[in-house]
Amino acid sequence: MQVPERARKFVNVLLSLVAVAGIGWSGLEIWQVLYGRYQINEACAGLVPAGRVLALSPAGGSISHRVAAEGTIELNAGLPQDCEIFSTEAGEKYGTDSGERWFFTGAVGVVPGDKAVIADDPISSILDSYADHTYLAQPLGGGITGLVTDTGVTVQLLCPEGKSDGESIKALWARASLMDPGPPFTENGQLTAHDRSVLAETAVLTANNLADRLGCADRLPDPPEDIPALTEGPTSASHADGTCAWYRKAGFPRQELLADQVLESRVDDTLWDESCGLVVSDTRARDLWYAHHDDLKDLDEPTRAGDWFVSFHTYSGEDAKYVELTVDGNDELPEPAEPGKAGRSRDESIWWASSVCDGQPQIHTMTIAHPYDKLTTPAYEKVFRAYVTDIAKRRGCTDTKFPASSTFRAD
């Protein structure tokens, strides 16, 4: 069948228009990618891999960065610093009025930093007050000193020969995180497997780029390919098998005055901060309050999940040299938890012990929630000693120092 000349010309014109439109759309996409890379490089001083950021789920549409003294990395201005990236796709899916949304933060810093490490506060719950579950940070693994949280990944790299702003450093760190990821970009309340992987790659590449700038000899290896989702907590202490396994093995969960739930992570002795959280379940907390509130008039009734808790931390290496205990008021002098010593905060239910592992200091802290401390402080002396003894044995630590028994009093 012969196609009429007029129809043939119409088809050719139509195909030409489609081709031109395709080239136009392709050109627009290429321009958006190139412009997005430019925006990320400008904001992050070329440290953060732009291609990885553009691979994140919320990174579609037009990309921009915060134009301000804060939110843009300038290495000459000292560390730590961060860069903040926006996208129109994130804005559209969240329904923002501006049509864009801050979705990504890249941060870099050095160790020692300019801020102390602060122990947990007795009146600040270790549970997430805005969610049904709390997701304790987990080790990244793969031979990398790193943590995976519900928003991102932080990695650390030793760098004893490096310098920042003319000062010698011991290590550097880099963090890649999504800004308040919500249902459009999460699965079951957590980052997607894709975004966890991309954020890990981003953090590692950022750390390696910073290492190059600061004169560090070492580089981090590629992160693991399959990074597991975080474990929901709290869980029953009778099943603890990670950083709180020592608590289960000692039989503490069966004791009436002690916590019966845990928040724990996998064990990783290289981490700068390894934690174990103990939580008194709603049922046990109410039973204890009913049994003891007549004798202890100021024993306030627990009203929220996790009001009664105990938290343990072990800070390692350089971080252990700058641990401070929570204090009341802005005018009080800080209370350092000094390596080689042990003790208790002068005002709060916070204790610290110390040890030495491979020549590096370790600070071990315990915080008991208020007013749970009024009921149970003496009982937690043996718990704290068991915690410190276990982690010191696991890490091969020596020169362990414990607080005096007289400090475990219910004030």
XYZ file of C-alpha atoms in Angstrom:
411
model
C 0.000 0.000 0.000
C 1.445 3.352 -1.040
C 1.425 6.112 1.609
C 0.111 9.422 0.247
C 2.752 12.158 -0.101
C 0.885 14.509 2.282
C 0.660 11.814 4.982
C 4.331 10.950 4.542
C 5.336 14.596 5.010
C 3.125 14.859 8.116
C 4.771 11.780 9.666
C 8.257 13.120 8.936
C 7.450 16.479 10.504
C 5.940 14.760 13.542
C 9.004 12.551 13.987
C 11.262 15.592 13.681
C 9.296 17.441 16.349
C 9.506 14.433 18.651
C 13.274 14.221 18.108
C 13.723 17.927 18.812
C 11.575 17.649 21.930
C 13.626 14.661 23.069
C 16.826 16.574 22.596
C 15.310 19.481 24.514
C 14.246 17.329 27.434
C 17.625 15.569 27.434
C 19.373 18.914 27.387
C 17.282 20.134 30.308
C 18.141 17.051 32.354
C 21.833 17.408 31.539
C 21.723 21.073 32.529
C 19.988 20.233 35.831
C 22.614 17.602 36.669
C 25.529 19.897 35.820
C 23.966 22.789 37.729
C 23.264 20.511 40.702
C 26.885 19.373 40.761
C 28.015 22.988 40.643
C 25.755 23.933 43.561
C 26.983 21.028 45.712
C 30.647 21.669 44.930
C 30.243 25.364 45.709
C 28.564 24.705 49.035
C 30.788 21.835 50.151
C 34.196 23.081 48.968
C 34.506 20.127 46.596
C 34.740 17.710 49.541
C 31.341 16.026 49.240
C 30.911 13.811 46.143
C 28.202 15.603 44.174
C 27.261 12.537 42.131
C 26.468 10.556 45.266
C 24.328 13.363 46.714
C 22.375 13.552 43.439
C 21.719 9.793 43.735
C 19.779 10.242 46.998
C 16.007 9.767 46.863
C 15.049 13.418 47.646
C 17.582 14.911 45.194
C 15.361 15.366 42.137
C 14.463 18.571 40.344
C 16.448 21.742 40.754
C 19.307 21.668 43.297
C 20.478 24.684 45.291
C 22.507 25.391 48.411
C 22.279 27.656 51.393
C 24.072 30.927 50.767
C 25.217 31.991 54.222
C 28.217 31.929 56.525
C 26.706 28.848 58.158
C 25.717 26.049 55.841
C 28.674 26.492 53.473
C 32.070 24.854 54.037
C 35.161 27.053 54.043
C 38.177 25.106 55.280
C 40.204 28.252 55.881
C 37.670 29.305 58.508
C 38.401 26.283 60.716
C 36.473 23.118 61.517
C 33.854 21.759 62.100
C 31.687 23.037 59.257
C 28.791 21.811 57.172
C 27.029 22.403 53.871
C 23.254 22.346 53.326
C 21.647 21.309 50.048
C 18.061 21.906 48.838
C 15.947 20.272 46.127
C 12.626 21.132 44.514
C 11.543 17.480 44.370
C 11.889 17.153 48.125
C 9.901 20.371 48.493
C 7.152 19.180 46.178
C 6.753 15.830 47.940
C 6.693 17.487 51.360
C 4.345 20.200 50.100
C 6.442 23.198 51.142
C 5.259 26.699 50.269
C 8.659 27.692 48.870
C 8.759 24.835 46.376
C 12.084 23.547 47.722
C 13.348 21.793 50.844
C 16.632 21.405 52.707
C 17.222 17.681 52.316
C 20.956 16.962 52.737
C 23.741 18.000 55.098
C 27.423 17.210 54.661
C 29.574 17.901 57.718
C 33.294 17.629 58.426
C 35.438 18.087 61.520
C 38.610 17.063 63.304
C 39.563 15.375 66.579
C 40.178 16.920 69.023
C 37.397 19.372 68.287
C 36.383 22.585 69.945
C 33.570 21.104 72.040
C 33.519 18.699 74.959
C 31.687 15.370 74.955
C 28.721 15.669 77.342
C 27.331 12.706 79.286
C 23.603 11.937 79.137
C 21.343 14.134 81.268
C 19.239 12.469 84.035
C 16.100 14.327 82.945
C 16.434 13.827 79.163
C 14.931 10.501 78.102
C 17.052 8.198 75.968
C 13.915 7.173 74.067
C 12.641 9.075 71.040
C 9.784 11.163 72.412
C 8.280 11.700 68.957
C 8.110 8.096 67.741
C 6.805 4.701 68.804
C 10.313 3.239 68.636
C 13.863 4.396 69.197
C 16.595 3.374 66.774
C 19.989 3.259 68.467
C 22.919 4.030 66.166
C 24.683 0.930 64.827
C 28.311 0.371 63.764
C 28.928 0.747 60.034
C 31.342 -2.192 59.916
C 33.524 -3.151 56.969
C 36.699 -2.192 58.838
C 35.502 1.424 59.095
C 35.104 3.317 62.344
C 31.611 4.608 61.703
C 28.038 4.883 62.944
C 24.741 4.530 61.085
C 21.827 6.501 62.544
C 18.191 6.953 61.522
C 19.198 10.007 59.454
C 22.707 9.350 58.178
C 26.238 7.998 58.520
C 29.282 9.370 60.367
C 32.800 7.977 59.830
C 36.141 8.686 61.470
C 39.689 8.378 60.107
C 42.883 8.466 62.167
C 45.280 11.176 60.996
C 48.117 11.782 63.501
C 50.216 13.587 60.906
C 47.524 15.949 59.648
C 46.985 19.633 60.322
C 43.903 21.846 60.290
C 44.140 25.618 60.437
C 47.801 25.260 61.365
C 47.079 22.976 64.339
C 47.981 19.299 64.624
C 45.093 16.839 64.746
C 44.625 13.220 65.781
C 41.739 12.231 63.518
C 39.052 13.616 61.227
C 35.396 12.820 60.738
C 32.744 13.244 58.063
C 28.966 12.931 58.195
C 26.382 12.614 55.432
C 22.732 12.863 56.472
C 19.240 13.517 55.217
C 17.473 16.418 56.850
C 14.463 15.120 58.795
C 13.538 12.366 56.322
C 9.822 11.656 56.377
C 7.354 9.200 54.828
C 8.042 10.272 51.237
C 11.615 9.022 51.544
C 11.548 6.385 54.297
C 10.358 2.799 54.720
C 8.826 1.713 58.035
C 10.172 4.844 59.675
C 13.756 4.326 58.526
C 16.026 5.336 55.676
C 15.687 3.147 52.612
C 18.422 0.597 51.930
C 19.374 2.643 48.854
C 19.812 5.872 50.812
C 21.723 4.149 53.631
C 24.175 2.824 51.069
C 24.536 6.151 49.261
C 25.000 8.081 52.508
C 27.704 5.634 53.628
C 29.542 6.065 50.330
C 29.151 9.837 50.609
C 30.550 9.963 54.141
C 33.535 7.750 53.259
C 34.416 9.696 50.103
C 34.045 12.987 51.972
C 36.401 11.766 54.709
C 38.954 10.648 52.132
C 38.735 13.975 50.307
C 39.253 15.820 53.595
C 42.196 13.531 54.412
C 43.810 14.602 51.145
C 43.350 18.292 51.997
C 44.732 17.911 55.544
C 47.761 15.821 54.629
C 46.636 12.490 56.079
C 48.371 9.319 54.942
C 45.511 6.829 55.385
C 42.230 6.457 53.518
C 39.027 4.612 54.386
C 38.038 1.513 52.390
C 34.741 1.231 50.546
C 31.797 0.784 52.934
C 29.834 -2.483 53.121
C 27.378 -3.005 50.267
C 24.429 -4.170 52.358
C 23.953 -1.996 55.428
C 21.220 -3.469 57.640
C 18.321 -1.430 58.968
C 18.529 -0.252 62.547
C 17.007 -2.398 65.281
C 13.828 -1.110 66.895
C 14.000 -0.557 70.615
C 13.605 -0.915 73.444
C 13.637 -4.720 73.525
C 13.487 -7.228 76.347
C 16.684 -7.303 78.401
C 16.385 -11.090 78.600
C 17.364 -11.242 74.901
C 20.213 -8.707 74.933
C 23.080 -9.887 72.747
C 24.968 -6.725 71.761
C 26.403 -3.905 73.848
C 24.008 -4.831 76.700
C 24.686 -8.586 76.645
C 26.659 -8.280 79.897
C 23.474 -7.128 81.664
C 21.557 -10.240 80.632
C 24.418 -12.614 81.435
C 24.668 -11.248 84.989
C 20.951 -11.899 85.572
C 20.183 -8.246 86.351
C 16.848 -8.078 84.437
C 15.286 -10.478 86.962
C 15.914 -8.103 89.867
C 12.829 -6.103 90.772
C 14.449 -2.676 91.195
C 16.454 -2.853 87.963
C 15.544 -2.179 84.335
C 13.963 -4.916 82.223
C 14.469 -3.488 78.699
C 17.513 -2.466 76.662
C 18.597 -0.184 73.840
C 21.708 -1.691 72.320
C 23.842 -1.903 69.207
C 26.230 -4.410 67.737
C 29.637 -4.432 69.409
C 32.466 -2.507 67.732
C 35.528 -1.792 69.861
C 36.850 0.835 67.439
C 33.991 3.287 68.019
C 34.641 6.586 69.757
C 31.323 6.197 71.636
C 29.781 2.804 72.400
C 26.547 2.805 74.387
C 24.073 0.591 76.206
C 20.736 1.929 77.413
C 18.554 0.322 80.072
C 14.847 1.152 80.243
C 12.310 0.341 82.951
C 9.185 -0.854 81.116
C 5.880 0.915 81.733
C 4.558 -2.052 83.702
C 7.587 -2.417 85.950
C 7.863 1.357 86.466
C 4.209 1.625 87.589
C 4.570 -1.381 89.900
C 7.664 0.108 91.504
C 6.043 3.493 91.935
C 2.920 2.044 93.570
C 5.080 -0.058 95.892
C 7.391 2.763 97.023
C 5.791 6.192 96.571
C 4.380 6.234 100.121
C 7.888 5.805 101.546
C 9.508 8.208 99.053
C 7.240 11.263 98.965
C 9.168 12.938 96.123
C 9.099 9.858 93.890
C 7.133 11.336 90.963
C 4.957 8.920 89.043
C 6.399 7.982 85.623
C 4.029 9.290 82.951
C 5.829 8.500 79.679
C 7.597 5.470 78.274
C 11.273 5.655 79.148
C 10.935 8.174 81.985
C 12.956 5.767 84.119
C 16.205 4.772 82.424
C 19.918 4.180 82.942
C 22.449 4.900 80.203
C 26.033 3.716 79.830
C 28.690 5.080 77.481
C 32.315 4.275 76.821
C 34.292 7.067 75.174
C 37.606 6.117 73.593
C 40.882 7.747 72.641
C 40.864 11.490 72.082
C 37.148 11.791 72.858
C 37.811 10.285 76.303
C 40.063 13.245 77.129
C 37.236 15.768 76.803
C 34.243 14.208 78.575
C 32.214 16.485 80.843
C 29.304 15.665 83.153
C 25.975 17.463 82.863
C 25.643 20.428 85.222
C 22.771 22.736 86.140
C 22.864 26.361 85.062
C 25.086 28.252 82.659
C 27.327 29.822 85.285
C 28.723 26.668 86.838
C 32.156 25.381 85.956
C 32.211 22.197 83.856
C 32.833 18.886 85.612
C 35.447 16.907 83.699
C 35.481 13.127 83.831
C 39.243 12.813 84.022
C 41.176 9.850 82.591
C 42.958 7.905 85.307
C 40.341 8.860 87.890
C 36.736 8.003 88.822
C 33.895 9.678 90.638
C 30.437 11.188 90.571
C 28.947 14.485 89.484
C 28.614 16.907 92.379
C 24.917 17.553 91.637
C 23.614 14.845 89.301
C 23.258 11.068 89.266
C 26.135 10.593 86.836
C 29.170 8.448 87.603
C 32.357 7.804 85.690
C 35.105 5.203 85.729
C 38.275 5.073 83.635
C 40.666 2.571 82.089
C 43.453 2.352 79.506
C 43.264 0.296 76.305
C 46.310 -0.031 74.039
C 47.753 3.049 75.672
C 44.605 5.108 74.991
C 42.279 6.420 77.734
C 38.717 5.182 78.109
C 35.990 6.945 80.079
C 32.960 4.899 81.143
C 29.849 6.790 82.312
C 26.525 5.848 83.904
C 23.513 8.169 84.137
C 20.417 7.261 86.195
C 17.191 9.105 85.395
C 15.589 11.376 87.956
C 13.586 10.471 90.082
C 14.326 6.779 89.466
C 17.713 7.444 91.093
C 16.049 8.117 94.453
C 14.655 4.600 94.476
C 17.501 2.546 93.105
C 20.924 4.241 93.150
C 22.597 1.854 95.665
C 21.511 -1.144 93.572
C 23.260 0.205 90.493
C 26.756 0.224 91.998
C 27.196 -3.456 91.190
C 25.611 -2.913 87.757
C 28.101 -0.153 86.881
C 31.026 -2.248 88.090
C 29.793 -5.180 85.984
C 29.502 -2.933 82.910
C 32.986 -1.468 83.248
C 34.546 -4.848 84.081
C 32.939 -6.479 81.050
C 33.933 -3.831 78.508
C 37.444 -3.535 79.957
C 37.907 -7.295 79.618
C 36.489 -7.305 76.087
C 38.801 -4.505 74.978
C 41.835 -5.670 76.911
C 41.893 -2.581 79.145
C 43.981 -2.172 82.281
C 44.325 0.358 85.116
C 40.584 0.393 85.759
C 39.393 2.957 88.300
C 35.927 2.805 89.922
C 33.964 5.402 91.920
C 33.945 4.888 95.676
C 30.989 2.976 97.126
C 30.077 6.047 99.179
C 29.168 7.919 95.969
C 26.289 5.524 95.229
C 23.819 7.208 97.537
C 20.233 8.270 96.869
C 20.325 12.063 97.294
